[in-house]
Amino acid sequence: MANSNGDLRTPLLPGGGRDSDVILDIDCERRPAGPPENPFEFLGAPPLALPRPIPVDPFRNHTPSIAGGYEWFKVVLCLPVALARLVLFGLALAVGFLATKLALQGWKDKQSPMPRWRSRIMWVTRISARCILFTFGYHWIKRIGRPASREVAPIVVANHISYIEPIFFFYELFPTIVASESHDALPFVGTIIRAMQVIYVDRFSAPSRKHAVSEIKRKASCNGFPHVLLFPEGTTTNGRSLISFQLGAFIHGFPLQPVVVRFPHVHFDQSWGNISLMKLFFRMFTQFHNFMEVEYLPIIAPLEKQKNAVHFAERTGYAMASALNVVQTSHSYGDLMLMTKALELAKDKCSTSNYMVEMAWVESSFSISTSEAMELLDRFFSMHPDSNGRVKIHGFLSAFGLGLCPLFEKIFGYFDVEKEGAITFRQFLIGSAQIRKQPLFWRACETAFNNCREMNTDQISERRLGDIIQSILPSTSENLEHLFHILDVDNDGLVSRDDFMTCLKKNPLLIAIVAACMKHES
């Protein structure tokens, strides 16, 4: 409370003859409470700020095991039925395989549309595919709407939940599909896929992806070919959300028909998520009936004023998400790869949701690939995260052979956005990507190497590194050896320019340490 003068410094009560008084000095401007110093400010990197993660796991199967008395009763009751279904499945697959072999016999010009008489033989295989669906418990399938003609909409896109949809569309449309090269080696199935004049793609090869895009254009523009079917999500989900779309179906601007597939269920989630294929087969064989709905949506064409693949994909995703009454997230196949690798590294003792980072958003925002994210995941696991996927400062430092000091606390604090004394993989990945994205990052790396290298050479020795690091940082000989081993990418006992650049590309946070040492030396 202020006195009548409005002065906070003047005592409220008279001093009573005492020589001194206690004065409460309130001055918020003089002592601001702010975040800790940003160790990457010299690069122009802002403090790390992350959007809240979407609390959705698009890959989780919600019934990975048999649970409840009713399910066990049903399994026991359906075992004899399952055996009969298995026999019928084998017969249908054998008939389809033989019919396909006959249809492909002597056919050499496979770059052209399949001749009509061969396509008629393939009807035997298509009917066999419907029999296979019957053995899996899909005795009837609900259809909403109708497929558009090939001339009106040459491309069909659908959400992808299980291995059931490709079998259904093979029977329904006999389309050309885009599939991974690994599918060609599958027994029986590989032969049938080849009859669909499949467009093979290696998702990790840029030339392969470019070839697939040109093949999509070639086959979509020729009415002699059937529909081109794509699953733009690029992998299976649990159907409770859509994930980001790959742009292959949208680049050339052909009108397309979106199709949404649903698998309504109560006790058995039919999605191919964190469940093995054999277990999914068994669960399907031991159900009374499995429900499936296929809805053909209105045709979507690119707008005249906005012939942009990204916008076209967004409009299609919105239409499909609205029909399914779900959200579309920024997850991608990269998240599934990260989650799978995290399970392997943690020996199945971790929460997989902590390792999904919405990779499509990360890739577009920070220009970091899935393979680079996988390398950072290896580094993160070298920090020994707990079962909740969190790393504390001592584990963080030990991964780089570093001891505790104010600089390293600042580096750790940069990633620890929530100030909980622990960081997640999402924070580590996005923080590292943000550092590397800064325009001054590579110039700083070049300058750092030139200042660190031995005189008249283009290399850094372990002795030279020790002289630089020990001048300001608390490190033992063992720690220095560990840090040198990280920098010496090719393990030849010397750090070349390529070693140095490669290491900082994989571990961009190290630039703060090297820069601090250079500043101290100068």
PDB file of N, CA and C in Angstrom, residues 297-391:
ATOM      1  N   LEU A 297     -17.713 -41.917 -52.764  1.00  0.00           N
ATOM      2  CA  LEU A 297     -18.032 -40.498 -52.606  1.00  0.00           C
ATOM      3  C   LEU A 297     -18.086 -39.811 -53.963  1.00  0.00           C
ATOM      4  N   PRO A 298     -18.644 -38.590 -54.013  1.00  0.00           N
ATOM      5  CA  PRO A 298     -18.678 -37.848 -55.284  1.00  0.00           C
ATOM      6  C   PRO A 298     -17.278 -37.584 -55.833  1.00  0.00           C
ATOM      7  N   ILE A 299     -17.199 -37.483 -57.142  1.00  0.00           N
ATOM      8  CA  ILE A 299     -15.919 -37.237 -57.824  1.00  0.00           C
ATOM      9  C   ILE A 299     -15.374 -35.864 -57.435  1.00  0.00           C
ATOM     10  N   ILE A 300     -14.073 -35.788 -57.266  1.00  0.00           N
ATOM     11  CA  ILE A 300     -13.403 -34.524 -56.959  1.00  0.00           C
ATOM     12  C   ILE A 300     -12.402 -34.238 -58.073  1.00  0.00           C
ATOM     13  N   ALA A 301     -12.438 -33.008 -58.577  1.00  0.00           N
ATOM     14  CA  ALA A 301     -11.494 -32.572 -59.608  1.00  0.00           C
ATOM     15  C   ALA A 301     -10.770 -31.342 -59.103  1.00  0.00           C
ATOM     16  N   PRO A 302      -9.550 -31.086 -59.580  1.00  0.00           N
ATOM     17  CA  PRO A 302      -8.839 -29.875 -59.140  1.00  0.00           C
ATOM     18  C   PRO A 302      -9.568 -28.625 -59.603  1.00  0.00           C
ATOM     19  N   LEU A 303      -9.528 -27.581 -58.785  1.00  0.00           N
ATOM     20  CA  LEU A 303     -10.175 -26.323 -59.146  1.00  0.00           C
ATOM     21  C   LEU A 303      -9.365 -25.613 -60.229  1.00  0.00           C
ATOM     22  N   GLU A 304     -10.070 -24.882 -61.071  1.00  0.00           N
ATOM     23  CA  GLU A 304      -9.405 -24.201 -62.189  1.00  0.00           C
ATOM     24  C   GLU A 304      -8.358 -23.209 -61.693  1.00  0.00           C
ATOM     25  N   LYS A 305      -8.701 -22.459 -60.626  1.00  0.00           N
ATOM     26  CA  LYS A 305      -7.807 -21.415 -60.145  1.00  0.00           C
ATOM     27  C   LYS A 305      -6.725 -21.950 -59.208  1.00  0.00           C
ATOM     28  N   GLN A 306      -6.877 -23.186 -58.732  1.00  0.00           N
ATOM     29  CA  GLN A 306      -5.921 -23.725 -57.769  1.00  0.00           C
ATOM     30  C   GLN A 306      -5.506 -25.139 -58.170  1.00  0.00           C
ATOM     31  N   LYS A 307      -4.793 -25.244 -59.277  1.00  0.00           N
ATOM     32  CA  LYS A 307      -4.306 -26.551 -59.722  1.00  0.00           C
ATOM     33  C   LYS A 307      -3.020 -26.882 -58.972  1.00  0.00           C
ATOM     34  N   ASN A 308      -3.201 -27.169 -57.711  1.00  0.00           N
ATOM     35  CA  ASN A 308      -2.079 -27.411 -56.810  1.00  0.00           C
ATOM     36  C   ASN A 308      -2.293 -28.754 -56.139  1.00  0.00           C
ATOM     37  N   ALA A 309      -1.261 -29.623 -56.186  1.00  0.00           N
ATOM     38  CA  ALA A 309      -1.412 -30.981 -55.660  1.00  0.00           C
ATOM     39  C   ALA A 309      -1.720 -30.978 -54.167  1.00  0.00           C
ATOM     40  N   VAL A 310      -1.076 -30.087 -53.408  1.00  0.00           N
ATOM     41  CA  VAL A 310      -1.298 -30.037 -51.960  1.00  0.00           C
ATOM     42  C   VAL A 310      -2.744 -29.649 -51.659  1.00  0.00           C
ATOM     43  N   HIS A 311      -3.224 -28.624 -52.363  1.00  0.00           N
ATOM     44  CA  HIS A 311      -4.611 -28.186 -52.147  1.00  0.00           C
ATOM     45  C   HIS A 311      -5.593 -29.268 -52.567  1.00  0.00           C
ATOM     46  N   PHE A 312      -5.312 -29.929 -53.679  1.00  0.00           N
ATOM     47  CA  PHE A 312      -6.160 -31.029 -54.166  1.00  0.00           C
ATOM     48  C   PHE A 312      -6.215 -32.157 -53.134  1.00  0.00           C
ATOM     49  N   ALA A 313      -5.066 -32.493 -52.566  1.00  0.00           N
ATOM     50  CA  ALA A 313      -5.013 -33.547 -51.541  1.00  0.00           C
ATOM     51  C   ALA A 313      -5.769 -33.127 -50.284  1.00  0.00           C
ATOM     52  N   GLU A 314      -5.661 -31.850 -49.917  1.00  0.00           N
ATOM     53  CA  GLU A 314      -6.374 -31.359 -48.724  1.00  0.00           C
ATOM     54  C   GLU A 314      -7.884 -31.439 -48.916  1.00  0.00           C
ATOM     55  N   ARG A 315      -8.367 -31.072 -50.092  1.00  0.00           N
ATOM     56  CA  ARG A 315      -9.807 -31.138 -50.364  1.00  0.00           C
ATOM     57  C   ARG A 315     -10.297 -32.581 -50.324  1.00  0.00           C
ATOM     58  N   THR A 316      -9.501 -33.481 -50.906  1.00  0.00           N
ATOM     59  CA  THR A 316      -9.880 -34.904 -50.899  1.00  0.00           C
ATOM     60  C   THR A 316      -9.862 -35.458 -49.479  1.00  0.00           C
ATOM     61  N   GLY A 317      -8.821 -35.119 -48.717  1.00  0.00           N
ATOM     62  CA  GLY A 317      -8.733 -35.576 -47.330  1.00  0.00           C
ATOM     63  C   GLY A 317      -9.892 -35.063 -46.499  1.00  0.00           C
ATOM     64  N   TYR A 318     -10.296 -33.801 -46.730  1.00  0.00           N
ATOM     65  CA  TYR A 318     -11.420 -33.228 -45.978  1.00  0.00           C
ATOM     66  C   TYR A 318     -12.714 -33.968 -46.301  1.00  0.00           C
ATOM     67  N   ALA A 319     -12.915 -34.286 -47.586  1.00  0.00           N
ATOM     68  CA  ALA A 319     -14.133 -35.007 -47.986  1.00  0.00           C
ATOM     69  C   ALA A 319     -14.179 -36.398 -47.351  1.00  0.00           C
ATOM     70  N   MET A 320     -13.040 -37.083 -47.335  1.00  0.00           N
ATOM     71  CA  MET A 320     -13.004 -38.433 -46.771  1.00  0.00           C
ATOM     72  C   MET A 320     -13.133 -38.403 -45.250  1.00  0.00           C
ATOM     73  N   ALA A 321     -12.454 -37.448 -44.608  1.00  0.00           N
ATOM     74  CA  ALA A 321     -12.543 -37.341 -43.153  1.00  0.00           C
ATOM     75  C   ALA A 321     -13.965 -36.986 -42.719  1.00  0.00           C
ATOM     76  N   SER A 322     -14.632 -36.127 -43.480  1.00  0.00           N
ATOM     77  CA  SER A 322     -16.018 -35.757 -43.164  1.00  0.00           C
ATOM     78  C   SER A 322     -16.944 -36.959 -43.294  1.00  0.00           C
ATOM     79  N   ALA A 323     -16.740 -37.760 -44.340  1.00  0.00           N
ATOM     80  CA  ALA A 323     -17.577 -38.943 -44.538  1.00  0.00           C
ATOM     81  C   ALA A 323     -17.358 -39.962 -43.424  1.00  0.00           C
ATOM     82  N   LEU A 324     -16.134 -40.057 -42.938  1.00  0.00           N
ATOM     83  CA  LEU A 324     -15.811 -41.004 -41.874  1.00  0.00           C
ATOM     84  C   LEU A 324     -16.078 -40.435 -40.486  1.00  0.00           C
ATOM     85  N   ASN A 325     -16.292 -39.095 -40.423  1.00  0.00           N
ATOM     86  CA  ASN A 325     -16.480 -38.396 -39.149  1.00  0.00           C
ATOM     87  C   ASN A 325     -15.257 -38.562 -38.242  1.00  0.00           C
ATOM     88  N   VAL A 326     -14.080 -38.350 -38.839  1.00  0.00           N
ATOM     89  CA  VAL A 326     -12.817 -38.439 -38.102  1.00  0.00           C
ATOM     90  C   VAL A 326     -11.974 -37.206 -38.435  1.00  0.00           C
ATOM     91  N   VAL A 327     -10.835 -37.045 -37.747  1.00  0.00           N
ATOM     92  CA  VAL A 327      -9.904 -35.968 -38.058  1.00  0.00           C
ATOM     93  C   VAL A 327      -8.794 -36.522 -38.941  1.00  0.00           C
ATOM     94  N   GLN A 328      -8.126 -35.618 -39.647  1.00  0.00           N
ATOM     95  CA  GLN A 328      -6.933 -35.992 -40.395  1.00  0.00           C
ATOM     96  C   GLN A 328      -5.723 -35.408 -39.682  1.00  0.00           C
ATOM     97  N   THR A 329      -4.779 -36.253 -39.313  1.00  0.00           N
ATOM     98  CA  THR A 329      -3.617 -35.822 -38.562  1.00  0.00           C
ATOM     99  C   THR A 329      -2.406 -35.678 -39.483  1.00  0.00           C
ATOM    100  N   SER A 330      -1.304 -35.221 -38.915  1.00  0.00           N
ATOM    101  CA  SER A 330      -0.062 -35.072 -39.687  1.00  0.00           C
ATOM    102  C   SER A 330       0.873 -36.253 -39.486  1.00  0.00           C
ATOM    103  N   HIS A 331       0.347 -37.374 -39.005  1.00  0.00           N
ATOM    104  CA  HIS A 331       1.165 -38.583 -38.914  1.00  0.00           C
ATOM    105  C   HIS A 331       1.416 -39.123 -40.327  1.00  0.00           C
ATOM    106  N   SER A 332       2.426 -39.975 -40.430  1.00  0.00           N
ATOM    107  CA  SER A 332       2.740 -40.596 -41.714  1.00  0.00           C
ATOM    108  C   SER A 332       3.355 -41.963 -41.462  1.00  0.00           C
ATOM    109  N   TYR A 333       3.732 -42.618 -42.546  1.00  0.00           N
ATOM    110  CA  TYR A 333       4.395 -43.917 -42.419  1.00  0.00           C
ATOM    111  C   TYR A 333       5.683 -43.792 -41.605  1.00  0.00           C
ATOM    112  N   GLY A 334       6.311 -42.618 -41.651  1.00  0.00           N
ATOM    113  CA  GLY A 334       7.511 -42.383 -40.867  1.00  0.00           C
ATOM    114  C   GLY A 334       7.272 -42.575 -39.377  1.00  0.00           C
ATOM    115  N   ASP A 335       6.094 -42.178 -38.887  1.00  0.00           N
ATOM    116  CA  ASP A 335       5.768 -42.381 -37.472  1.00  0.00           C
ATOM    117  C   ASP A 335       5.699 -43.861 -37.135  1.00  0.00           C
ATOM    118  N   LEU A 336       5.153 -44.636 -38.047  1.00  0.00           N
ATOM    119  CA  LEU A 336       5.070 -46.082 -37.821  1.00  0.00           C
ATOM    120  C   LEU A 336       6.470 -46.694 -37.771  1.00  0.00           C
ATOM    121  N   MET A 337       7.367 -46.218 -38.634  1.00  0.00           N
ATOM    122  CA  MET A 337       8.748 -46.707 -38.615  1.00  0.00           C
ATOM    123  C   MET A 337       9.444 -46.344 -37.302  1.00  0.00           C
ATOM    124  N   LEU A 338       9.244 -45.121 -36.843  1.00  0.00           N
ATOM    125  CA  LEU A 338       9.846 -44.689 -35.578  1.00  0.00           C
ATOM    126  C   LEU A 338       9.310 -45.509 -34.409  1.00  0.00           C
ATOM    127  N   MET A 339       7.999 -45.725 -34.417  1.00  0.00           N
ATOM    128  CA  MET A 339       7.366 -46.490 -33.345  1.00  0.00           C
ATOM    129  C   MET A 339       7.883 -47.934 -33.340  1.00  0.00           C
ATOM    130  N   THR A 340       7.998 -48.534 -34.518  1.00  0.00           N
ATOM    131  CA  THR A 340       8.471 -49.917 -34.613  1.00  0.00           C
ATOM    132  C   THR A 340       9.915 -50.036 -34.141  1.00  0.00           C
ATOM    133  N   LYS A 341      10.750 -49.073 -34.557  1.00  0.00           N
ATOM    134  CA  LYS A 341      12.156 -49.123 -34.138  1.00  0.00           C
ATOM    135  C   LYS A 341      12.293 -48.881 -32.640  1.00  0.00           C
ATOM    136  N   ALA A 342      11.476 -47.984 -32.093  1.00  0.00           N
ATOM    137  CA  ALA A 342      11.515 -47.730 -30.649  1.00  0.00           C
ATOM    138  C   ALA A 342      11.167 -48.994 -29.873  1.00  0.00           C
ATOM    139  N   LEU A 343      10.191 -49.747 -30.358  1.00  0.00           N
ATOM    140  CA  LEU A 343       9.832 -51.009 -29.704  1.00  0.00           C
ATOM    141  C   LEU A 343      11.000 -51.995 -29.745  1.00  0.00           C
ATOM    142  N   GLU A 344      11.696 -52.038 -30.880  1.00  0.00           N
ATOM    143  CA  GLU A 344      12.848 -52.939 -31.000  1.00  0.00           C
ATOM    144  C   GLU A 344      13.965 -52.527 -30.035  1.00  0.00           C
ATOM    145  N   LEU A 345      14.274 -51.233 -29.995  1.00  0.00           N
ATOM    146  CA  LEU A 345      15.361 -50.749 -29.153  1.00  0.00           C
ATOM    147  C   LEU A 345      15.040 -50.891 -27.668  1.00  0.00           C
ATOM    148  N   ALA A 346      13.756 -50.720 -27.332  1.00  0.00           N
ATOM    149  CA  ALA A 346      13.349 -50.815 -25.927  1.00  0.00           C
ATOM    150  C   ALA A 346      12.940 -52.221 -25.537  1.00  0.00           C
ATOM    151  N   LYS A 347      13.042 -53.156 -26.503  1.00  0.00           N
ATOM    152  CA  LYS A 347      12.641 -54.554 -26.261  1.00  0.00           C
ATOM    153  C   LYS A 347      11.201 -54.622 -25.749  1.00  0.00           C
ATOM    154  N   ASP A 348      10.323 -53.883 -26.455  1.00  0.00           N
ATOM    155  CA  ASP A 348       8.874 -53.868 -26.188  1.00  0.00           C
ATOM    156  C   ASP A 348       8.520 -53.308 -24.814  1.00  0.00           C
ATOM    157  N   LYS A 349       9.449 -52.578 -24.184  1.00  0.00           N
ATOM    158  CA  LYS A 349       9.179 -52.037 -22.847  1.00  0.00           C
ATOM    159  C   LYS A 349       9.093 -50.519 -22.892  1.00  0.00           C
ATOM    160  N   CYS A 350       8.240 -50.001 -23.755  1.00  0.00           N
ATOM    161  CA  CYS A 350       8.063 -48.554 -23.831  1.00  0.00           C
ATOM    162  C   CYS A 350       6.666 -48.242 -24.340  1.00  0.00           C
ATOM    163  N   SER A 351       6.258 -47.011 -24.106  1.00  0.00           N
ATOM    164  CA  SER A 351       4.973 -46.534 -24.610  1.00  0.00           C
ATOM    165  C   SER A 351       5.198 -45.983 -26.013  1.00  0.00           C
ATOM    166  N   THR A 352       4.640 -46.640 -27.018  1.00  0.00           N
ATOM    167  CA  THR A 352       4.931 -46.276 -28.409  1.00  0.00           C
ATOM    168  C   THR A 352       4.433 -44.878 -28.772  1.00  0.00           C
ATOM    169  N   SER A 353       3.379 -44.404 -28.110  1.00  0.00           N
ATOM    170  CA  SER A 353       2.832 -43.090 -28.462  1.00  0.00           C
ATOM    171  C   SER A 353       3.843 -41.974 -28.209  1.00  0.00           C
ATOM    172  N   ASN A 354       4.836 -42.203 -27.329  1.00  0.00           N
ATOM    173  CA  ASN A 354       5.848 -41.180 -27.039  1.00  0.00           C
ATOM    174  C   ASN A 354       6.838 -41.008 -28.178  1.00  0.00           C
ATOM    175  N   TYR A 355       6.803 -41.888 -29.163  1.00  0.00           N
ATOM    176  CA  TYR A 355       7.757 -41.819 -30.263  1.00  0.00           C
ATOM    177  C   TYR A 355       7.089 -41.477 -31.589  1.00  0.00           C
ATOM    178  N   MET A 356       5.837 -41.067 -31.560  1.00  0.00           N
ATOM    179  CA  MET A 356       5.163 -40.585 -32.759  1.00  0.00           C
ATOM    180  C   MET A 356       5.199 -39.061 -32.733  1.00  0.00           C
ATOM    181  N   VAL A 357       5.717 -38.470 -33.786  1.00  0.00           N
ATOM    182  CA  VAL A 357       6.011 -37.039 -33.779  1.00  0.00           C
ATOM    183  C   VAL A 357       5.229 -36.265 -34.839  1.00  0.00           C
ATOM    184  N   GLU A 358       4.282 -36.931 -35.544  1.00  0.00           N
ATOM    185  CA  GLU A 358       3.595 -36.333 -36.692  1.00  0.00           C
ATOM    186  C   GLU A 358       4.635 -35.976 -37.754  1.00  0.00           C
ATOM    187  N   MET A 359       5.218 -37.029 -38.292  1.00  0.00           N
ATOM    188  CA  MET A 359       6.395 -36.904 -39.150  1.00  0.00           C
ATOM    189  C   MET A 359       6.128 -36.089 -40.408  1.00  0.00           C
ATOM    190  N   ALA A 360       4.920 -36.105 -40.926  1.00  0.00           N
ATOM    191  CA  ALA A 360       4.629 -35.320 -42.129  1.00  0.00           C
ATOM    192  C   ALA A 360       4.796 -33.831 -41.846  1.00  0.00           C
ATOM    193  N   TRP A 361       4.340 -33.401 -40.664  1.00  0.00           N
ATOM    194  CA  TRP A 361       4.501 -31.989 -40.272  1.00  0.00           C
ATOM    195  C   TRP A 361       5.965 -31.665 -40.024  1.00  0.00           C
ATOM    196  N   VAL A 362       6.668 -32.554 -39.347  1.00  0.00           N
ATOM    197  CA  VAL A 362       8.093 -32.332 -39.064  1.00  0.00           C
ATOM    198  C   VAL A 362       8.880 -32.210 -40.364  1.00  0.00           C
ATOM    199  N   GLU A 363       8.592 -33.099 -41.302  1.00  0.00           N
ATOM    200  CA  GLU A 363       9.323 -33.105 -42.576  1.00  0.00           C
ATOM    201  C   GLU A 363       9.081 -31.831 -43.370  1.00  0.00           C
ATOM    202  N   SER A 364       7.820 -31.376 -43.422  1.00  0.00           N
ATOM    203  CA  SER A 364       7.513 -30.178 -44.201  1.00  0.00           C
ATOM    204  C   SER A 364       7.991 -28.901 -43.505  1.00  0.00           C
ATOM    205  N   SER A 365       8.010 -28.893 -42.175  1.00  0.00           N
ATOM    206  CA  SER A 365       8.384 -27.686 -41.431  1.00  0.00           C
ATOM    207  C   SER A 365       9.887 -27.531 -41.273  1.00  0.00           C
ATOM    208  N   PHE A 366      10.601 -28.658 -41.152  1.00  0.00           N
ATOM    209  CA  PHE A 366      12.025 -28.584 -40.825  1.00  0.00           C
ATOM    210  C   PHE A 366      12.935 -29.276 -41.842  1.00  0.00           C
ATOM    211  N   SER A 367      12.354 -29.793 -42.925  1.00  0.00           N
ATOM    212  CA  SER A 367      13.141 -30.432 -43.996  1.00  0.00           C
ATOM    213  C   SER A 367      14.031 -31.540 -43.458  1.00  0.00           C
ATOM    214  N   ILE A 368      13.485 -32.386 -42.624  1.00  0.00           N
ATOM    215  CA  ILE A 368      14.227 -33.521 -42.095  1.00  0.00           C
ATOM    216  C   ILE A 368      13.517 -34.796 -42.525  1.00  0.00           C
ATOM    217  N   SER A 369      14.270 -35.749 -43.042  1.00  0.00           N
ATOM    218  CA  SER A 369      13.679 -36.974 -43.592  1.00  0.00           C
ATOM    219  C   SER A 369      13.459 -38.005 -42.499  1.00  0.00           C
ATOM    220  N   THR A 370      12.698 -39.033 -42.846  1.00  0.00           N
ATOM    221  CA  THR A 370      12.450 -40.114 -41.887  1.00  0.00           C
ATOM    222  C   THR A 370      13.732 -40.842 -41.533  1.00  0.00           C
ATOM    223  N   SER A 371      14.624 -41.054 -42.515  1.00  0.00           N
ATOM    224  CA  SER A 371      15.886 -41.750 -42.228  1.00  0.00           C
ATOM    225  C   SER A 371      16.739 -40.943 -41.257  1.00  0.00           C
ATOM    226  N   GLU A 372      16.734 -39.621 -41.389  1.00  0.00           N
ATOM    227  CA  GLU A 372      17.473 -38.771 -40.442  1.00  0.00           C
ATOM    228  C   GLU A 372      16.834 -38.807 -39.060  1.00  0.00           C
ATOM    229  N   ALA A 373      15.506 -38.856 -39.023  1.00  0.00           N
ATOM    230  CA  ALA A 373      14.814 -38.978 -37.735  1.00  0.00           C
ATOM    231  C   ALA A 373      15.149 -40.307 -37.059  1.00  0.00           C
ATOM    232  N   MET A 374      15.314 -41.354 -37.853  1.00  0.00           N
ATOM    233  CA  MET A 374      15.683 -42.659 -37.298  1.00  0.00           C
ATOM    234  C   MET A 374      17.080 -42.608 -36.666  1.00  0.00           C
ATOM    235  N   GLU A 375      18.002 -41.870 -37.295  1.00  0.00           N
ATOM    236  CA  GLU A 375      19.343 -41.715 -36.725  1.00  0.00           C
ATOM    237  C   GLU A 375      19.285 -40.967 -35.399  1.00  0.00           C
ATOM    238  N   LEU A 376      18.439 -39.945 -35.332  1.00  0.00           N
ATOM    239  CA  LEU A 376      18.281 -39.212 -34.079  1.00  0.00           C
ATOM    240  C   LEU A 376      17.621 -40.085 -33.012  1.00  0.00           C
ATOM    241  N   LEU A 377      16.771 -41.011 -33.436  1.00  0.00           N
ATOM    242  CA  LEU A 377      16.162 -41.942 -32.481  1.00  0.00           C
ATOM    243  C   LEU A 377      17.230 -42.850 -31.872  1.00  0.00           C
ATOM    244  N   ASP A 378      18.183 -43.291 -32.692  1.00  0.00           N
ATOM    245  CA  ASP A 378      19.306 -44.079 -32.164  1.00  0.00           C
ATOM    246  C   ASP A 378      20.071 -43.285 -31.108  1.00  0.00           C
ATOM    247  N   ARG A 379      20.330 -42.010 -31.408  1.00  0.00           N
ATOM    248  CA  ARG A 379      21.042 -41.165 -30.447  1.00  0.00           C
ATOM    249  C   ARG A 379      20.226 -40.991 -29.170  1.00  0.00           C
ATOM    250  N   PHE A 380      18.929 -40.820 -29.321  1.00  0.00           N
ATOM    251  CA  PHE A 380      18.060 -40.629 -28.152  1.00  0.00           C
ATOM    252  C   PHE A 380      18.089 -41.862 -27.257  1.00  0.00           C
ATOM    253  N   PHE A 381      18.096 -43.047 -27.864  1.00  0.00           N
ATOM    254  CA  PHE A 381      18.113 -44.270 -27.055  1.00  0.00           C
ATOM    255  C   PHE A 381      19.475 -44.492 -26.400  1.00  0.00           C
ATOM    256  N   SER A 382      20.523 -43.884 -26.937  1.00  0.00           N
ATOM    257  CA  SER A 382      21.813 -43.966 -26.255  1.00  0.00           C
ATOM    258  C   SER A 382      21.813 -43.159 -24.960  1.00  0.00           C
ATOM    259  N   MET A 383      20.768 -42.342 -24.760  1.00  0.00           N
ATOM    260  CA  MET A 383      20.617 -41.563 -23.525  1.00  0.00           C
ATOM    261  C   MET A 383      19.849 -42.324 -22.450  1.00  0.00           C
ATOM    262  N   HIS A 384      19.452 -43.548 -22.763  1.00  0.00           N
ATOM    263  CA  HIS A 384      18.762 -44.436 -21.823  1.00  0.00           C
ATOM    264  C   HIS A 384      17.443 -43.833 -21.307  1.00  0.00           C
ATOM    265  N   PRO A 385      16.465 -43.638 -22.206  1.00  0.00           N
ATOM    266  CA  PRO A 385      15.160 -43.122 -21.756  1.00  0.00           C
ATOM    267  C   PRO A 385      14.458 -44.113 -20.850  1.00  0.00           C
ATOM    268  N   ASP A 386      13.589 -43.599 -19.955  1.00  0.00           N
ATOM    269  CA  ASP A 386      12.829 -44.486 -19.083  1.00  0.00           C
ATOM    270  C   ASP A 386      11.646 -45.083 -19.849  1.00  0.00           C
ATOM    271  N   SER A 387      10.813 -45.860 -19.161  1.00  0.00           N
ATOM    272  CA  SER A 387       9.697 -46.544 -19.826  1.00  0.00           C
ATOM    273  C   SER A 387       8.659 -45.572 -20.370  1.00  0.00           C
ATOM    274  N   ASN A 388       8.666 -44.323 -19.889  1.00  0.00           N
ATOM    275  CA  ASN A 388       7.753 -43.302 -20.395  1.00  0.00           C
ATOM    276  C   ASN A 388       8.362 -42.494 -21.536  1.00  0.00           C
ATOM    277  N   GLY A 389       9.555 -42.907 -21.982  1.00  0.00           N
ATOM    278  CA  GLY A 389      10.190 -42.228 -23.110  1.00  0.00           C
ATOM    279  C   GLY A 389      10.799 -40.892 -22.760  1.00  0.00           C
ATOM    280  N   ARG A 390      11.241 -40.705 -21.514  1.00  0.00           N
ATOM    281  CA  ARG A 390      11.830 -39.437 -21.084  1.00  0.00           C
ATOM    282  C   ARG A 390      13.293 -39.623 -20.685  1.00  0.00           C
ATOM    283  N   VAL A 391      14.091 -38.618 -20.985  1.00  0.00           N
ATOM    284  CA  VAL A 391      15.525 -38.638 -20.684  1.00  0.00           C
ATOM    285  C   VAL A 391      15.847 -37.487 -19.740  1.00  0.00           C
TER     286      VAL A 391
END
